[in-house]
Amino acid sequence: MLPDESGIDLLRRLRRNEALRDIPVIMLTALAEEEQKVRGLEAGADDYVTKPFSPSELVARIKAVLRRVTGADEEGRLRLGELELDPARHEVKWRGAPLSLGPTEYRLLRFLLSHPGRVYSRGQLLDYVWPDDDVREERTVDVSIRRLRKALEPCGIQELIKTVRGAGYRLDRPDA
């Protein structure tokens, strides 16, 4: 019941757009019939919440969708095999032992762990990982990727960060 188009049509447009298709979507609506819910979920919604709803329920649903999308566990930790990144403690561990990363490499690893298998260009990584007030040259990404790979060498998983020629970088899961 948006002013210019239906939520279903908007969602379909989002899912067709390469840059926007992975954005998690929770539909909040007064349309509570089963048919409407099915249409929303089949169009690509990650969840469907009908009015009235409580703020605590909405927050819980948002957290659940974000866990599914990012692969994080209940506490928000991200894992890649025996590598664990804990955003709440701002630390990375390999087999339980702390792994030393610089702040940029930490942010880059966190982003890649949250979006495994997807290719990101240097420009996209600059937008998503680097602060706006930081030096923003595309070759900076290459240097940080090299540093991150070097930091991950003791873990033997540095080869999971793939260079996709002419496109950017991707983090593969060990089982991919």
Short mmCIF file of C-alpha atoms in Angstrom, two decimals:
data_model
loop_
_atom_site.label_atom_id
_atom_site.label_comp_id
_atom_site.label_asym_id
_atom_site.label_seq_id
_atom_site.Cartn_x
_atom_site.Cartn_y
_atom_site.Cartn_z
CA MET A 1 0.00 0.00 0.00
CA LEU A 2 2.77 2.36 -1.01
CA PRO A 3 1.75 5.57 -2.80
CA ASP A 4 3.19 4.80 -6.26
CA GLU A 5 3.41 1.01 -6.47
CA SER A 6 2.72 -2.09 -4.44
CA GLY A 7 5.28 -3.43 -1.99
CA ILE A 8 5.37 -6.65 -4.01
CA ASP A 9 6.31 -4.76 -7.19
CA LEU A 10 8.98 -2.78 -5.34
CA LEU A 11 10.39 -5.99 -3.88
CA ARG A 12 10.50 -7.63 -7.33
CA ARG A 13 12.40 -4.60 -8.68
CA LEU A 14 14.90 -4.85 -5.81
CA ARG A 15 15.47 -8.56 -6.44
CA ARG A 16 16.10 -7.94 -10.16
CA ASN A 17 18.71 -5.24 -9.43
CA GLU A 18 22.19 -6.82 -9.16
CA ALA A 19 23.43 -4.22 -6.67
CA LEU A 20 20.35 -4.43 -4.41
CA ARG A 21 19.17 -8.04 -4.66
CA ASP A 22 20.89 -9.21 -1.46
CA ILE A 23 19.38 -6.55 0.81
CA PRO A 24 17.30 -8.27 3.50
CA VAL A 25 13.62 -7.30 3.33
CA ILE A 26 10.97 -7.63 6.01
CA MET A 27 7.52 -6.64 4.79
CA LEU A 28 5.50 -4.69 7.37
CA THR A 29 1.89 -4.57 6.31
CA ALA A 30 -1.74 -4.48 7.30
CA LEU A 31 -2.50 -7.19 4.72
CA ALA A 32 -2.79 -10.26 6.91
CA GLU A 33 -4.44 -12.77 4.56
CA GLU A 34 -2.51 -15.96 3.87
CA GLU A 35 -2.53 -15.26 0.12
CA GLN A 36 -0.82 -11.88 0.67
CA LYS A 37 1.81 -13.42 2.95
CA VAL A 38 2.57 -16.13 0.41
CA ARG A 39 2.85 -13.55 -2.41
CA GLY A 40 5.27 -11.46 -0.34
CA LEU A 41 7.48 -14.39 0.60
CA GLU A 42 7.45 -15.79 -2.95
CA ALA A 43 8.42 -12.36 -4.31
CA GLY A 44 11.57 -12.54 -2.18
CA ALA A 45 10.75 -11.13 1.26
CA ASP A 46 12.86 -12.61 4.04
CA ASP A 47 10.01 -12.21 6.53
CA TYR A 48 6.46 -10.87 6.62
CA VAL A 49 5.07 -9.06 9.67
CA THR A 50 1.46 -7.94 9.92
CA LYS A 51 0.11 -5.04 11.93
CA PRO A 52 -0.30 -4.71 14.80
CA PHE A 53 3.12 -5.92 15.95
CA SER A 54 5.20 -5.21 19.02
CA PRO A 55 8.55 -3.43 18.73
CA SER A 56 10.26 -6.30 20.55
CA GLU A 57 8.88 -8.82 18.04
CA LEU A 58 10.09 -6.67 15.15
CA VAL A 59 13.57 -6.35 16.68
CA ALA A 60 13.71 -10.13 17.19
CA ARG A 61 12.68 -10.73 13.57
CA ILE A 62 15.28 -8.24 12.30
CA LYS A 63 17.99 -10.00 14.32
CA ALA A 64 16.88 -13.38 12.98
CA VAL A 65 16.96 -12.20 9.37
CA LEU A 66 20.40 -10.62 9.86
CA ARG A 67 21.73 -13.87 11.36
CA ARG A 68 20.50 -15.80 8.33
CA VAL A 69 21.84 -13.26 5.85
CA THR A 70 25.27 -12.80 7.42
CA GLY A 71 25.77 -16.32 8.72
CA ALA A 72 26.35 -14.99 12.23
CA ASP A 73 25.47 -17.04 15.28
CA GLU A 74 23.17 -15.91 18.13
CA GLU A 75 25.92 -13.68 19.58
CA GLY A 76 26.76 -12.15 16.20
CA ARG A 77 30.01 -14.09 15.74
CA LEU A 78 31.06 -14.95 12.20
CA ARG A 79 32.88 -18.19 11.40
CA LEU A 80 34.92 -19.60 8.57
CA GLY A 81 36.03 -23.09 9.52
CA GLU A 82 38.04 -22.64 12.71
CA LEU A 83 38.34 -18.88 12.24
CA GLU A 84 35.98 -16.85 14.43
CA LEU A 85 35.34 -13.12 14.31
CA ASP A 86 33.54 -11.68 17.33
CA PRO A 87 32.31 -8.14 16.58
CA ALA A 88 31.17 -7.53 20.18
CA ARG A 89 34.71 -8.15 21.46
CA HIS A 90 36.37 -6.84 18.29
CA GLU A 91 38.62 -9.86 18.05
CA VAL A 92 39.52 -12.61 15.63
CA LYS A 93 40.57 -16.08 16.77
CA TRP A 94 42.02 -19.07 14.97
CA ARG A 95 41.41 -22.33 16.84
CA GLY A 96 40.75 -20.26 19.95
CA ALA A 97 44.01 -18.28 19.78
CA PRO A 98 43.92 -14.54 19.06
CA LEU A 99 44.88 -13.47 15.55
CA SER A 100 46.39 -10.02 15.10
CA LEU A 101 44.81 -7.84 12.40
CA GLY A 102 45.04 -4.13 11.71
CA PRO A 103 41.79 -2.13 11.87
CA THR A 104 41.31 -2.04 8.09
CA GLU A 105 42.03 -5.74 7.67
CA TYR A 106 39.60 -6.49 10.51
CA ARG A 107 36.82 -4.47 8.82
CA LEU A 108 37.61 -6.09 5.47
CA LEU A 109 37.50 -9.61 6.95
CA ARG A 110 34.27 -8.85 8.78
CA PHE A 111 32.66 -7.60 5.57
CA LEU A 112 33.85 -10.56 3.49
CA LEU A 113 32.73 -13.06 6.15
CA SER A 114 29.31 -11.41 6.14
CA HIS A 115 29.02 -11.76 2.35
CA PRO A 116 30.72 -15.03 1.33
CA GLY A 117 30.71 -16.06 -2.29
CA ARG A 118 29.82 -12.64 -3.65
CA VAL A 119 32.23 -10.62 -5.76
CA TYR A 120 32.83 -7.00 -4.75
CA SER A 121 34.70 -4.49 -6.88
CA ARG A 122 37.42 -2.32 -5.38
CA GLY A 123 35.03 0.64 -5.46
CA GLN A 124 32.32 -1.27 -3.63
CA LEU A 125 34.80 -2.42 -0.98
CA LEU A 126 35.96 1.17 -0.52
CA ASP A 127 32.35 2.24 -0.02
CA TYR A 128 31.45 -0.58 2.40
CA VAL A 129 34.68 -1.02 4.39
CA TRP A 130 36.61 2.26 4.46
CA PRO A 131 35.50 5.27 6.50
CA ASP A 132 34.36 8.25 4.43
CA ASP A 133 37.14 10.45 5.78
CA ASP A 134 39.86 7.90 4.91
CA VAL A 135 42.12 7.93 1.84
CA ARG A 136 40.01 6.25 -0.81
CA GLU A 137 42.13 5.02 -3.70
CA GLU A 138 41.26 1.73 -5.37
CA ARG A 139 44.80 0.35 -5.02
CA THR A 140 44.41 0.73 -1.25
CA VAL A 141 42.05 -2.25 -1.45
CA ASP A 142 44.75 -4.37 -3.10
CA VAL A 143 47.22 -3.54 -0.34
CA SER A 144 44.70 -4.37 2.40
CA ILE A 145 43.74 -7.65 0.70
CA ARG A 146 47.43 -8.57 0.53
CA ARG A 147 47.84 -7.74 4.25
CA LEU A 148 44.74 -9.74 5.16
CA ARG A 149 45.96 -12.76 3.18
CA LYS A 150 49.34 -12.52 4.92
CA ALA A 151 47.67 -12.37 8.35
CA LEU A 152 45.61 -15.46 7.46
CA GLU A 153 48.61 -17.49 6.23
CA PRO A 154 49.15 -19.23 9.60
CA CYS A 155 45.54 -20.43 9.37
CA GLY A 156 46.03 -21.80 5.86
CA ILE A 157 42.88 -20.09 4.60
CA GLN A 158 44.40 -17.12 2.77
CA GLU A 159 43.63 -18.78 -0.57
CA LEU A 160 39.90 -18.49 0.17
CA ILE A 161 40.13 -14.78 -0.64
CA LYS A 162 39.92 -14.92 -4.42
CA THR A 163 40.88 -12.27 -6.93
CA VAL A 164 38.26 -12.23 -9.67
CA ARG A 165 40.09 -10.77 -12.63
CA GLY A 166 38.44 -7.63 -13.94
CA ALA A 167 35.75 -7.73 -11.24
CA GLY A 168 37.16 -7.57 -7.70
CA TYR A 169 37.44 -9.90 -4.73
CA ARG A 170 35.39 -12.72 -3.22
CA LEU A 171 35.64 -14.86 -0.08
CA ASP A 172 34.91 -18.54 -0.72
CA ARG A 173 33.76 -20.96 1.95
CA PRO A 174 36.09 -23.95 2.42
CA ASP A 175 33.34 -26.29 1.22
CA ALA A 176 32.56 -24.20 -1.92
#
